[in-house]
PDB file of N, CA and C in Angstrom:
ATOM      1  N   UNK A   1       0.855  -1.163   0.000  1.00  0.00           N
ATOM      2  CA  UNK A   1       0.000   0.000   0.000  1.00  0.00           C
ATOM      3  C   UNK A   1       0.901   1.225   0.000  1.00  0.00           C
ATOM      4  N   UNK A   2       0.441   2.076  -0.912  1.00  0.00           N
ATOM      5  CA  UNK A   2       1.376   3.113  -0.534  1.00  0.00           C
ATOM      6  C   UNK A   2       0.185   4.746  -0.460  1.00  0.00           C
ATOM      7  N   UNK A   3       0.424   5.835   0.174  1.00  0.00           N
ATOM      8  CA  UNK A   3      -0.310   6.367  -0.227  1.00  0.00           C
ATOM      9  C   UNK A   3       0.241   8.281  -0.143  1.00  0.00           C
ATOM     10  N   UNK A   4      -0.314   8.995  -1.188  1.00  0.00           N
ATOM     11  CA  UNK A   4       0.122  10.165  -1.757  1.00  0.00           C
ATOM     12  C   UNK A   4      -0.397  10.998  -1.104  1.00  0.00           C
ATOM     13  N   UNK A   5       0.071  11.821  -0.616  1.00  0.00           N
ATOM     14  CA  UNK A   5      -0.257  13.711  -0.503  1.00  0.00           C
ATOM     15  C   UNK A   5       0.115  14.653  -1.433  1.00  0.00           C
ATOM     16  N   UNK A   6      -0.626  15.050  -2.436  1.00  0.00           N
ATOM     17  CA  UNK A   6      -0.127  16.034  -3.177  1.00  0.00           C
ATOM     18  C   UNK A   6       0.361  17.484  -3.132  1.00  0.00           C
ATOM     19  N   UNK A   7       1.504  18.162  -3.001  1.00  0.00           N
ATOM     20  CA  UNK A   7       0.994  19.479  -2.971  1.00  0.00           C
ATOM     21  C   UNK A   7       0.575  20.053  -3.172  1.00  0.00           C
ATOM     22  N   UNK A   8      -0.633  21.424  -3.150  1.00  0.00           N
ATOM     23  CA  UNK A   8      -1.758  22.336  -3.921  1.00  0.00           C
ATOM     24  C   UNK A   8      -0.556  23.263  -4.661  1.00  0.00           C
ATOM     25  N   UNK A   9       0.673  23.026  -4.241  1.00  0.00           N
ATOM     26  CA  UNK A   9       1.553  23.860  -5.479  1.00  0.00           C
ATOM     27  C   UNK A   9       2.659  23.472  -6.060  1.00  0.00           C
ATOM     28  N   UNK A  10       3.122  23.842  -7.243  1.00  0.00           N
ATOM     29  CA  UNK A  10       3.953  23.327  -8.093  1.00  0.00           C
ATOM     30  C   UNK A  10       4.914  24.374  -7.816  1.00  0.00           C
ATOM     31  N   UNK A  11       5.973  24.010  -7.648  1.00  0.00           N
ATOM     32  CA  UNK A  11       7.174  24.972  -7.652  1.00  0.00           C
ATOM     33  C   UNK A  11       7.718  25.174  -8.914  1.00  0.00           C
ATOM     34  N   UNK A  12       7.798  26.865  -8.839  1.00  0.00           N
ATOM     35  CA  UNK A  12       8.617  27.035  -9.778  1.00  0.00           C
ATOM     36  C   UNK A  12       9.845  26.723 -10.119  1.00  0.00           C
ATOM     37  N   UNK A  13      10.052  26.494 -11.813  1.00  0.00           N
ATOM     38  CA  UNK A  13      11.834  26.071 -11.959  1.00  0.00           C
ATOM     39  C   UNK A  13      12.783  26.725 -11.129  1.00  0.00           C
ATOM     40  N   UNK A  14      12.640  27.594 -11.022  1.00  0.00           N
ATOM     41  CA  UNK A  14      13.651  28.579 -10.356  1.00  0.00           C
ATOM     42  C   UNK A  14      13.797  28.894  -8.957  1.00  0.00           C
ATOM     43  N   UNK A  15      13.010  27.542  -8.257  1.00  0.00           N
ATOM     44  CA  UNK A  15      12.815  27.769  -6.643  1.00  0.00           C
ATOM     45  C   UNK A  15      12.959  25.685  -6.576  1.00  0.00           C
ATOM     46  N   UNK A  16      12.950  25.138  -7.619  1.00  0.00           N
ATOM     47  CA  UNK A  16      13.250  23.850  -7.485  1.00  0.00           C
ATOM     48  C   UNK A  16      13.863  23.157  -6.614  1.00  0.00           C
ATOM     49  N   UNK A  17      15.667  23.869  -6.652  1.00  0.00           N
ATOM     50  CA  UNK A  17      16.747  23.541  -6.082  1.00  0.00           C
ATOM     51  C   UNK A  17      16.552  23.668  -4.651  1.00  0.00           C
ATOM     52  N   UNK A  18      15.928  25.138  -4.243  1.00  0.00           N
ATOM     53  CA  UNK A  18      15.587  25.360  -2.993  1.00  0.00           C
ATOM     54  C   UNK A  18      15.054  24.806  -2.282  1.00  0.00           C
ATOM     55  N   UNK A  19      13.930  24.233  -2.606  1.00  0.00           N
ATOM     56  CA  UNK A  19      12.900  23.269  -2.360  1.00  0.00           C
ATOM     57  C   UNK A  19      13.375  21.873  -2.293  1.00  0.00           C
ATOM     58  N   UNK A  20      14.244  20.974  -3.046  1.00  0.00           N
ATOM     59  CA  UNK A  20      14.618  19.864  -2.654  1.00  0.00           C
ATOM     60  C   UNK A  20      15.773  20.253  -1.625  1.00  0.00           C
ATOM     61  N   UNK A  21      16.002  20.947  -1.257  1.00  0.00           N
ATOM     62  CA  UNK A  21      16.926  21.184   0.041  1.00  0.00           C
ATOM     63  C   UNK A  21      16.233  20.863   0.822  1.00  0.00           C
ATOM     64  N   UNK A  22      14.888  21.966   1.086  1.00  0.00           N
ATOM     65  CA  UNK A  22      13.970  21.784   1.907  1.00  0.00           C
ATOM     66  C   UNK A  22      13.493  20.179   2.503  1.00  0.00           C
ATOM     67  N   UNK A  23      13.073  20.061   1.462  1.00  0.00           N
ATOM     68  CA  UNK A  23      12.892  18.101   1.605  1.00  0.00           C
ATOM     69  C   UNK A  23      13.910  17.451   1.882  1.00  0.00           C
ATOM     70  N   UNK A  24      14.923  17.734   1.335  1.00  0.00           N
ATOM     71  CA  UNK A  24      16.363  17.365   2.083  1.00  0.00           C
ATOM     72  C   UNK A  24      16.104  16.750   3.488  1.00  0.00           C
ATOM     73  N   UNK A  25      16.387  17.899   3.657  1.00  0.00           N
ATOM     74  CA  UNK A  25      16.485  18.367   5.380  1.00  0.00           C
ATOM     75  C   UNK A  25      15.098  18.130   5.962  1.00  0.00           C
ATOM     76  N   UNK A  26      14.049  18.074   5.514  1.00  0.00           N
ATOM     77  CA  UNK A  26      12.890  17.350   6.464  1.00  0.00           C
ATOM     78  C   UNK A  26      13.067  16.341   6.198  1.00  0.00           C
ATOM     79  N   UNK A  27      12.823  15.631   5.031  1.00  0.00           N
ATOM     80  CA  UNK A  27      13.241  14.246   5.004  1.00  0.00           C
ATOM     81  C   UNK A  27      14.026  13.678   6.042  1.00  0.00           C
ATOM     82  N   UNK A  28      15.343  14.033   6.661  1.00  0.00           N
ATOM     83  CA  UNK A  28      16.247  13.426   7.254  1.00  0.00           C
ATOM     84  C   UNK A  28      15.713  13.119   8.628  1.00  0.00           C
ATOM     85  N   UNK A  29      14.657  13.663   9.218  1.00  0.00           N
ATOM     86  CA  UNK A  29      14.395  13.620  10.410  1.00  0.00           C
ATOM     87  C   UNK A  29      13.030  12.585  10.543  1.00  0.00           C
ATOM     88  N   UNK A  30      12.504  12.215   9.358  1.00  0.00           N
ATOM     89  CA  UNK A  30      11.271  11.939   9.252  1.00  0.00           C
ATOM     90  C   UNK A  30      11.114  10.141   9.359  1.00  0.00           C
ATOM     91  N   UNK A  31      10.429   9.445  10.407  1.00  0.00           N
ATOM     92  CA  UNK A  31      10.899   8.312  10.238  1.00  0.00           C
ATOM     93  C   UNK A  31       9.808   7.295   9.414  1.00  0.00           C
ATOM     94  N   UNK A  32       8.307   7.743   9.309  1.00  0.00           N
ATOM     95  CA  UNK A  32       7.364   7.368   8.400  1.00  0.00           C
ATOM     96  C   UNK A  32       7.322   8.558   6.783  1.00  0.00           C
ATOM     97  N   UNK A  33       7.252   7.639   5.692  1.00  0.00           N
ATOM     98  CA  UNK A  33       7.481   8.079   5.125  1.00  0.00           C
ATOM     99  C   UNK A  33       8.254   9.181   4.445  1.00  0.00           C
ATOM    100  N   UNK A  34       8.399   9.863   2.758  1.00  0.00           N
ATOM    101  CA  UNK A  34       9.447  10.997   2.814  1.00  0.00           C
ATOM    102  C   UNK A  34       8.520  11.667   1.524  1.00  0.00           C
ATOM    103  N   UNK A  35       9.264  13.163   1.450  1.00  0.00           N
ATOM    104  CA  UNK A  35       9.172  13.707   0.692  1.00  0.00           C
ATOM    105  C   UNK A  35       9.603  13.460  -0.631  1.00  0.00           C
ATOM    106  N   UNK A  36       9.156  13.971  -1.891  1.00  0.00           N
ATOM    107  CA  UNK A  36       9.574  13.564  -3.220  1.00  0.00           C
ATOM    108  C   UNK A  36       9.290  15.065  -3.748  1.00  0.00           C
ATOM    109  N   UNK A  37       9.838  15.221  -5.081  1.00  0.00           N
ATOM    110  CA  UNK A  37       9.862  16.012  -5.921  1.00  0.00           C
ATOM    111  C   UNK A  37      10.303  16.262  -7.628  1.00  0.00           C
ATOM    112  N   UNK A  38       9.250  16.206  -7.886  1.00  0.00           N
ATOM    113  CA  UNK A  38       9.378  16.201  -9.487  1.00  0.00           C
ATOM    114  C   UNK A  38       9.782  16.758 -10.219  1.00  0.00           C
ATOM    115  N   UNK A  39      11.389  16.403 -11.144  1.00  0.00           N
ATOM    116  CA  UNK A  39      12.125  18.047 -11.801  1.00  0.00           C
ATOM    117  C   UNK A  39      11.698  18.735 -12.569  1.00  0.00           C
ATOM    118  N   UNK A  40      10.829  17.873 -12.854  1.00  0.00           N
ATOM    119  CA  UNK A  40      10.051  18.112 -14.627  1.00  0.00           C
ATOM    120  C   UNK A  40       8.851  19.251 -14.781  1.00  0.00           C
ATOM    121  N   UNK A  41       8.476  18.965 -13.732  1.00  0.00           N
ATOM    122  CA  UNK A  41       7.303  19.680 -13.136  1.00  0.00           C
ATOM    123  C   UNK A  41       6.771  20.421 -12.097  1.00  0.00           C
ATOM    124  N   UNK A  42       7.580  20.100 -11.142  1.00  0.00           N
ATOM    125  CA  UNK A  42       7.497  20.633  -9.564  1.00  0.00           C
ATOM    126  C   UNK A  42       6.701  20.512  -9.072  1.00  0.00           C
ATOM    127  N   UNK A  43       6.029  18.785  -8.899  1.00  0.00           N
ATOM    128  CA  UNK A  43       5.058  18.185  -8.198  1.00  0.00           C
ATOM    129  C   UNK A  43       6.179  18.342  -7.094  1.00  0.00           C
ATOM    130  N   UNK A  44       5.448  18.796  -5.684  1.00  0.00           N
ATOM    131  CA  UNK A  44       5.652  17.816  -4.681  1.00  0.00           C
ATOM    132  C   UNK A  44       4.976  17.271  -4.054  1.00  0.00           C
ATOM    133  N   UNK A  45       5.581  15.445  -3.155  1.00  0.00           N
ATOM    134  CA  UNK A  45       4.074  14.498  -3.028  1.00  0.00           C
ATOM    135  C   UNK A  45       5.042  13.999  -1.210  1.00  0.00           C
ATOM    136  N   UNK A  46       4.634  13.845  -0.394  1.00  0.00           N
ATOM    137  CA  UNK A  46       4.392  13.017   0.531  1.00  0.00           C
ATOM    138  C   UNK A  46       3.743  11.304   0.229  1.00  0.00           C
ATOM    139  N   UNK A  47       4.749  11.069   0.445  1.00  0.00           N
ATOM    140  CA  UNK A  47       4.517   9.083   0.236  1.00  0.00           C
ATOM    141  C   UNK A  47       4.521   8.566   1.756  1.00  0.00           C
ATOM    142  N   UNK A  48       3.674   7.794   2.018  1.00  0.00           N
ATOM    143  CA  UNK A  48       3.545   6.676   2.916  1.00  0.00           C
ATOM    144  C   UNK A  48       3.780   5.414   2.631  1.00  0.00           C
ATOM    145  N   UNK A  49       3.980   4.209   2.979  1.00  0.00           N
ATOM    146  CA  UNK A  49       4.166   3.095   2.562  1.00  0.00           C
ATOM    147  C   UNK A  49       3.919   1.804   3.365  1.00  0.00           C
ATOM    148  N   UNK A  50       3.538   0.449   3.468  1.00  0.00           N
ATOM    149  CA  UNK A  50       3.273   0.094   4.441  1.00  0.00           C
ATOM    150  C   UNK A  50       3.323  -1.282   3.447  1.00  0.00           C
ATOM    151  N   UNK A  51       4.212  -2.582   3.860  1.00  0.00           N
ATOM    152  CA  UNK A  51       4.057  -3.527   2.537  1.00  0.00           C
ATOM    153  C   UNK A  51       3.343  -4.980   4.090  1.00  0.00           C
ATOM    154  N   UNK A  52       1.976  -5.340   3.364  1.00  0.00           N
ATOM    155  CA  UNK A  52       1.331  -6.379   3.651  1.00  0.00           C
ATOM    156  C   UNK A  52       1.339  -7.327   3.294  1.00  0.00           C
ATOM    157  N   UNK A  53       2.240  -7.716   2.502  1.00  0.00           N
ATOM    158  CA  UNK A  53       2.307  -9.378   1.967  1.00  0.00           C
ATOM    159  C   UNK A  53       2.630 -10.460   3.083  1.00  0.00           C
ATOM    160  N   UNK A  54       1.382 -11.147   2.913  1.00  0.00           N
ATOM    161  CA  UNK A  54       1.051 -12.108   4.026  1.00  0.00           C
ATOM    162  C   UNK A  54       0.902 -11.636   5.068  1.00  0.00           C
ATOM    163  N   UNK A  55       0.011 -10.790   5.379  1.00  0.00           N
ATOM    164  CA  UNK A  55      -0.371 -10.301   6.482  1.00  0.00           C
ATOM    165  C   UNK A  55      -1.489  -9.756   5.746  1.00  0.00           C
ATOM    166  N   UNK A  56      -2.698  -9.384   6.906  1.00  0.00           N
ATOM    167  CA  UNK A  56      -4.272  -8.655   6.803  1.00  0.00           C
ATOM    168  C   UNK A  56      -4.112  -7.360   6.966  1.00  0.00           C
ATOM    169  N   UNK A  57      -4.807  -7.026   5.966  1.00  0.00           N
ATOM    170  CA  UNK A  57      -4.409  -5.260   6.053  1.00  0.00           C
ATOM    171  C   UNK A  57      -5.786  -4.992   6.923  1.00  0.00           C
ATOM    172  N   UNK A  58      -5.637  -4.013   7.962  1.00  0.00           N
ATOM    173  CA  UNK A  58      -6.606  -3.691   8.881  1.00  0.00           C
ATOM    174  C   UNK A  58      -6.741  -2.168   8.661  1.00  0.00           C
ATOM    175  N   UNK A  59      -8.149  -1.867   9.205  1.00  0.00           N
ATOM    176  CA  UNK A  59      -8.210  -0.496   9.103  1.00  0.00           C
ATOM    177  C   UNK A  59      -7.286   0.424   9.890  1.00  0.00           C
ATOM    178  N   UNK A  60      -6.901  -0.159  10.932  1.00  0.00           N
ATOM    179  CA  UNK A  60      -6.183   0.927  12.326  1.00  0.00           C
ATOM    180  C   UNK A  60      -4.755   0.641  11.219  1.00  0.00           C
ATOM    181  N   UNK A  61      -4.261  -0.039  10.786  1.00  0.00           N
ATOM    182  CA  UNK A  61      -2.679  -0.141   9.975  1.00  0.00           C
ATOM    183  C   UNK A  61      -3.195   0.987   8.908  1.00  0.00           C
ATOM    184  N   UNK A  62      -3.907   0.778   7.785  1.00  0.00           N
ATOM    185  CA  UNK A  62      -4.435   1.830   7.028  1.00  0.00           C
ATOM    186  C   UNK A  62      -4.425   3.096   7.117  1.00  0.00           C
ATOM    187  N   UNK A  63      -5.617   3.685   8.739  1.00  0.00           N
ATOM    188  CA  UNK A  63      -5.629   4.552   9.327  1.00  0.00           C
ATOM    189  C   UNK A  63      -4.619   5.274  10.104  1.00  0.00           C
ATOM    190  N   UNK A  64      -3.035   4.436  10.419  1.00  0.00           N
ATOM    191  CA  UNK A  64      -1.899   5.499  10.807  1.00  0.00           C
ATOM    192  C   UNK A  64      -0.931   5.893   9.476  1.00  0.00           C
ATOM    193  N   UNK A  65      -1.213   5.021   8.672  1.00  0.00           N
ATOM    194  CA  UNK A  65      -0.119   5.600   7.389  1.00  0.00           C
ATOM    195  C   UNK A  65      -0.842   6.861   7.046  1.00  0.00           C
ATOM    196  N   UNK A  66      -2.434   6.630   6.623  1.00  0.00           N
ATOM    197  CA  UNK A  66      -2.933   8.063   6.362  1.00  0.00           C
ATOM    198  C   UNK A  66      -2.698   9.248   7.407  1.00  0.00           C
ATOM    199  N   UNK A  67      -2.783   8.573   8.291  1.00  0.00           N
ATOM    200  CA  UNK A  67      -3.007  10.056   9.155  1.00  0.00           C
ATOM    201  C   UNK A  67      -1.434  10.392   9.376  1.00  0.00           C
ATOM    202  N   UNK A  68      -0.443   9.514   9.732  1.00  0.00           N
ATOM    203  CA  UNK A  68       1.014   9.812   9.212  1.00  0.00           C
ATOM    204  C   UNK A  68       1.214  10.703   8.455  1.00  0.00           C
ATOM    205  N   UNK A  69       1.030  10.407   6.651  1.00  0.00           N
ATOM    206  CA  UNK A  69       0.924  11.219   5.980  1.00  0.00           C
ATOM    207  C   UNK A  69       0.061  12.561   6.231  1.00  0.00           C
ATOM    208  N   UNK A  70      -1.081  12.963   5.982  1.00  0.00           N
ATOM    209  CA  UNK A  70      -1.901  13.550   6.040  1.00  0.00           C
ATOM    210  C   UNK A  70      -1.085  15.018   7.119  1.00  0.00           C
ATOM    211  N   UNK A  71      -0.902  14.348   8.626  1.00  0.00           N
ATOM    212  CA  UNK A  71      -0.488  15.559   9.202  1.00  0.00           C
ATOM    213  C   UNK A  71       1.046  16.127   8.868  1.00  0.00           C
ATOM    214  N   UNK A  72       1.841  15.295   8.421  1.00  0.00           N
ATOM    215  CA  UNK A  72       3.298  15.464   7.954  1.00  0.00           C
ATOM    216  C   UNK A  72       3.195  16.608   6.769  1.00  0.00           C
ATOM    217  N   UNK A  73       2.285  16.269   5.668  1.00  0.00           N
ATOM    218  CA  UNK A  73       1.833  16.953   4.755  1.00  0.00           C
ATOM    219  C   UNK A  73       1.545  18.831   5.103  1.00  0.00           C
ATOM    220  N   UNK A  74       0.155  18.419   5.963  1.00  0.00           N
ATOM    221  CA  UNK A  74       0.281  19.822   6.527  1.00  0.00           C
ATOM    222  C   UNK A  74       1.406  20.478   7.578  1.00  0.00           C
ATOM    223  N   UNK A  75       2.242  19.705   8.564  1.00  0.00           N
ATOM    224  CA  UNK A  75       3.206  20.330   9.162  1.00  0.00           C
ATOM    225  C   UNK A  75       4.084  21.176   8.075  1.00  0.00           C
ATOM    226  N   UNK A  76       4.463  20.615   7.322  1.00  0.00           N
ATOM    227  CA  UNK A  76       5.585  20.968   6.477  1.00  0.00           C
ATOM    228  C   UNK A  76       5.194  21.991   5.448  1.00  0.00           C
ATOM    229  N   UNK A  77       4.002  21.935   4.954  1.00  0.00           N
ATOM    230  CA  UNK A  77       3.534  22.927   3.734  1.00  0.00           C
ATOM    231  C   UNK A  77       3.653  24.268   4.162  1.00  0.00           C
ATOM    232  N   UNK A  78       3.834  24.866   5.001  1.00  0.00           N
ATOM    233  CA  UNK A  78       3.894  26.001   5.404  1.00  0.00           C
ATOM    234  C   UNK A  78       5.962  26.675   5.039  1.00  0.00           C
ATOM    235  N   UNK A  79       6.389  25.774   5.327  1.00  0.00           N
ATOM    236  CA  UNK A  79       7.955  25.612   4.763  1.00  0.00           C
ATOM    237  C   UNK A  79       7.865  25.684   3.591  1.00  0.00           C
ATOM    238  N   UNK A  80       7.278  24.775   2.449  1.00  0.00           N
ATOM    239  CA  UNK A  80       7.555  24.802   0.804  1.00  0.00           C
ATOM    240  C   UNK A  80       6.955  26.071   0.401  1.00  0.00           C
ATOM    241  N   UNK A  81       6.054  26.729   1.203  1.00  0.00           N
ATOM    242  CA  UNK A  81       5.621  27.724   0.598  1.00  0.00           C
ATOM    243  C   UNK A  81       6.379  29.141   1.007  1.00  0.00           C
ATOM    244  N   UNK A  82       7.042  29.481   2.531  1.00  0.00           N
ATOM    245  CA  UNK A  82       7.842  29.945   2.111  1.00  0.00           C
ATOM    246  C   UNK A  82       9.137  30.041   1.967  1.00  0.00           C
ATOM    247  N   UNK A  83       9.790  29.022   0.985  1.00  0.00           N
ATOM    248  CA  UNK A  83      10.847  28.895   0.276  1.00  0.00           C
ATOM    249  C   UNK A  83      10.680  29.350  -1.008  1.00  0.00           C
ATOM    250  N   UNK A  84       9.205  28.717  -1.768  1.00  0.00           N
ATOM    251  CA  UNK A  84       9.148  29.094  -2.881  1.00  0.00           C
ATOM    252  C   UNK A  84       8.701  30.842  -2.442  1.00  0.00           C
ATOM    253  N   UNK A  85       8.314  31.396  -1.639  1.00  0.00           N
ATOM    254  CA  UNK A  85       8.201  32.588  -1.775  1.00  0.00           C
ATOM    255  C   UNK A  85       9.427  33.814  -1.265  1.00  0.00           C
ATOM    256  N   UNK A  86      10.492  32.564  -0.739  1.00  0.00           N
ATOM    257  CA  UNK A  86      11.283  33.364  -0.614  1.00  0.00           C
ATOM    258  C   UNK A  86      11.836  34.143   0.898  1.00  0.00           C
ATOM    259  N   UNK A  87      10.628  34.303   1.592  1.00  0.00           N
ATOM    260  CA  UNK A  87      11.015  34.678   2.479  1.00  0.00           C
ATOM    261  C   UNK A  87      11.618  33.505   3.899  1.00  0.00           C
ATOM    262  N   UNK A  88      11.668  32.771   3.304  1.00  0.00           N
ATOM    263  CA  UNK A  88      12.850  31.673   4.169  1.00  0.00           C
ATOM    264  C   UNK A  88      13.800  30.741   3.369  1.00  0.00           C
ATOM    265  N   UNK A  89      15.369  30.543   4.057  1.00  0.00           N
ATOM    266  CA  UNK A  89      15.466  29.558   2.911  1.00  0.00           C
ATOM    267  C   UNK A  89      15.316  28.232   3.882  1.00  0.00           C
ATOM    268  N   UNK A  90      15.553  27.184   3.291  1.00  0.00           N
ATOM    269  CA  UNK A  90      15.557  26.137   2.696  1.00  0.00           C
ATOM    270  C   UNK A  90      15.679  25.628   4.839  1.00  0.00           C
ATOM    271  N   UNK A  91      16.876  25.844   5.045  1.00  0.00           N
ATOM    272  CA  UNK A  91      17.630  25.349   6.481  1.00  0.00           C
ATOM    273  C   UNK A  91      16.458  25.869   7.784  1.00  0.00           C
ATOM    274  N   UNK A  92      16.431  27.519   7.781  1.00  0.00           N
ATOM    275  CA  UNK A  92      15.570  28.129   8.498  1.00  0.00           C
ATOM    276  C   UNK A  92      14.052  28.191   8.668  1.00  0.00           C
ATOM    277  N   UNK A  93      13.281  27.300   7.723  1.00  0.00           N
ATOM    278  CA  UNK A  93      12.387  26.850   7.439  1.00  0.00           C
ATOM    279  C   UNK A  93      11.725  25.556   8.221  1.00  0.00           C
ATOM    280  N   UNK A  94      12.935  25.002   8.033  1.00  0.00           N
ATOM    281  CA  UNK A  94      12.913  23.491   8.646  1.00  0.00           C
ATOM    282  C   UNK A  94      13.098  23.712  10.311  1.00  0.00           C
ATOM    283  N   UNK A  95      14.582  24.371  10.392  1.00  0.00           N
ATOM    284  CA  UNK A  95      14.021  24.970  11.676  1.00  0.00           C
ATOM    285  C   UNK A  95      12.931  24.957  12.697  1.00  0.00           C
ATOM    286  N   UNK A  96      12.417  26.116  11.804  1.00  0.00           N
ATOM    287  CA  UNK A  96      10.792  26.668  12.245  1.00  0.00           C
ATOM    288  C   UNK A  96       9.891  25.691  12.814  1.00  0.00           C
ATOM    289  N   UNK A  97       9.851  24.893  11.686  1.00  0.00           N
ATOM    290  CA  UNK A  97       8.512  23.771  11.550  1.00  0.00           C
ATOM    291  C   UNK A  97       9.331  23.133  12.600  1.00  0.00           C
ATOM    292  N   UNK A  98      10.363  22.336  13.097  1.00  0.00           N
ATOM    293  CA  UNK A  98      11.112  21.089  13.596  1.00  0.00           C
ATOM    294  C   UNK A  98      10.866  21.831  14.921  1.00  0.00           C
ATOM    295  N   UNK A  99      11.209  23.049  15.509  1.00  0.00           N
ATOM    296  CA  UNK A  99      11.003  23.596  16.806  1.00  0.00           C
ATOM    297  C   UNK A  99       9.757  23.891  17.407  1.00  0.00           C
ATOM    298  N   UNK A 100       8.515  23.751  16.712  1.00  0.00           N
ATOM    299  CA  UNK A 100       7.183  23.439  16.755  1.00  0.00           C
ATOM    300  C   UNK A 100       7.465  22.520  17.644  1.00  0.00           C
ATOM    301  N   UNK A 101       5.775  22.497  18.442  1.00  0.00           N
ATOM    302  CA  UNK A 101       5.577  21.171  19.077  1.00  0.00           C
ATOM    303  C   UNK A 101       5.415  20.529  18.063  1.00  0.00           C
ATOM    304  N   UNK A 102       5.720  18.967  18.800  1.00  0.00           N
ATOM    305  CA  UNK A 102       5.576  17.436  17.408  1.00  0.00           C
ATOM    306  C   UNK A 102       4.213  17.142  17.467  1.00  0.00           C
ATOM    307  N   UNK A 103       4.149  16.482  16.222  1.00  0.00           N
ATOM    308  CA  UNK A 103       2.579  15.896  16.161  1.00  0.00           C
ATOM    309  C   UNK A 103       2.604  14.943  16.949  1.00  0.00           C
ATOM    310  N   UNK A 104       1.479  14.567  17.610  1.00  0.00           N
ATOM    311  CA  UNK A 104       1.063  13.098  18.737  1.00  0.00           C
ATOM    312  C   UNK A 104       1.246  12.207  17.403  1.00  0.00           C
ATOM    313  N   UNK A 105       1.568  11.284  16.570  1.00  0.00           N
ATOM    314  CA  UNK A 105       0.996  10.532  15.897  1.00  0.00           C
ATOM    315  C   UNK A 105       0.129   9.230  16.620  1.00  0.00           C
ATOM    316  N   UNK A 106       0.454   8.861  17.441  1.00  0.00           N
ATOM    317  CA  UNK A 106      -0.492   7.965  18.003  1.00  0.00           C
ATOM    318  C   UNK A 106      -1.656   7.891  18.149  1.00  0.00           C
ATOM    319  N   UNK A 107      -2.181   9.201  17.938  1.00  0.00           N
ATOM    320  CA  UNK A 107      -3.530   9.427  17.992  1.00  0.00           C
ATOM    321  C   UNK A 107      -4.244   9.344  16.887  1.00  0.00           C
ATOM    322  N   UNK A 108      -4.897   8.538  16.192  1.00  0.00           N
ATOM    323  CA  UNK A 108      -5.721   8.478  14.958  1.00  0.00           C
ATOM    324  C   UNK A 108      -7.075   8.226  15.592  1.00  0.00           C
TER     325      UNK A 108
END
């Protein structure tokens, strides 16, 4: 199973580089799932993943990858947006978001 968060924005070519820094550096801390980014286009997607072979996929297993994803997605979007806008880069961004309180994930 794997499952996607899309971003509502496409980065521009010219904020690309910046932006996979960004993911860089969240990525590294992140222990469910990671960030991705598309050169071609400047999708960025949040992936979850969870492999069930030979095993029963249950709703509560289902229900923490999504919600994994889901809040990771929104923690972080506030960073891609401003990198692509500039007024943070890439390091100080991550920062920001990482010195936040953490999400409970346990709680679904």
């Amino acid at each position: 199973i794997a499952f996607y968060s899309i971003c509502p924005l496409r980065v521009p070519e010219a904020k690309r580089l910046l932006v996979a820094e960004f993911l860089a550096r969240a990525n590294y801390g992140l222990v469910i799932g990671n960030f991705e980014q598309d050169w071609d286009d400047g999708e960025v997607r949040y992936k979850t993943s969870l492999d069930v072979e030979d095993s029963e996929l249950s709703a509560t297993l289902l229900s923490h990858i999504v919600y994994a994803n889901v809040t990771t997605m929104d923690r972080y979007l506030p960073g891609i947006v401003a990198v692509i806008a500039g007024s943070q880069g890439p390091s100080d961004a991550v920062s920001v978001i990482e010195a936040s309180r953490e999400p409970d994930l346990s709680k679904s």
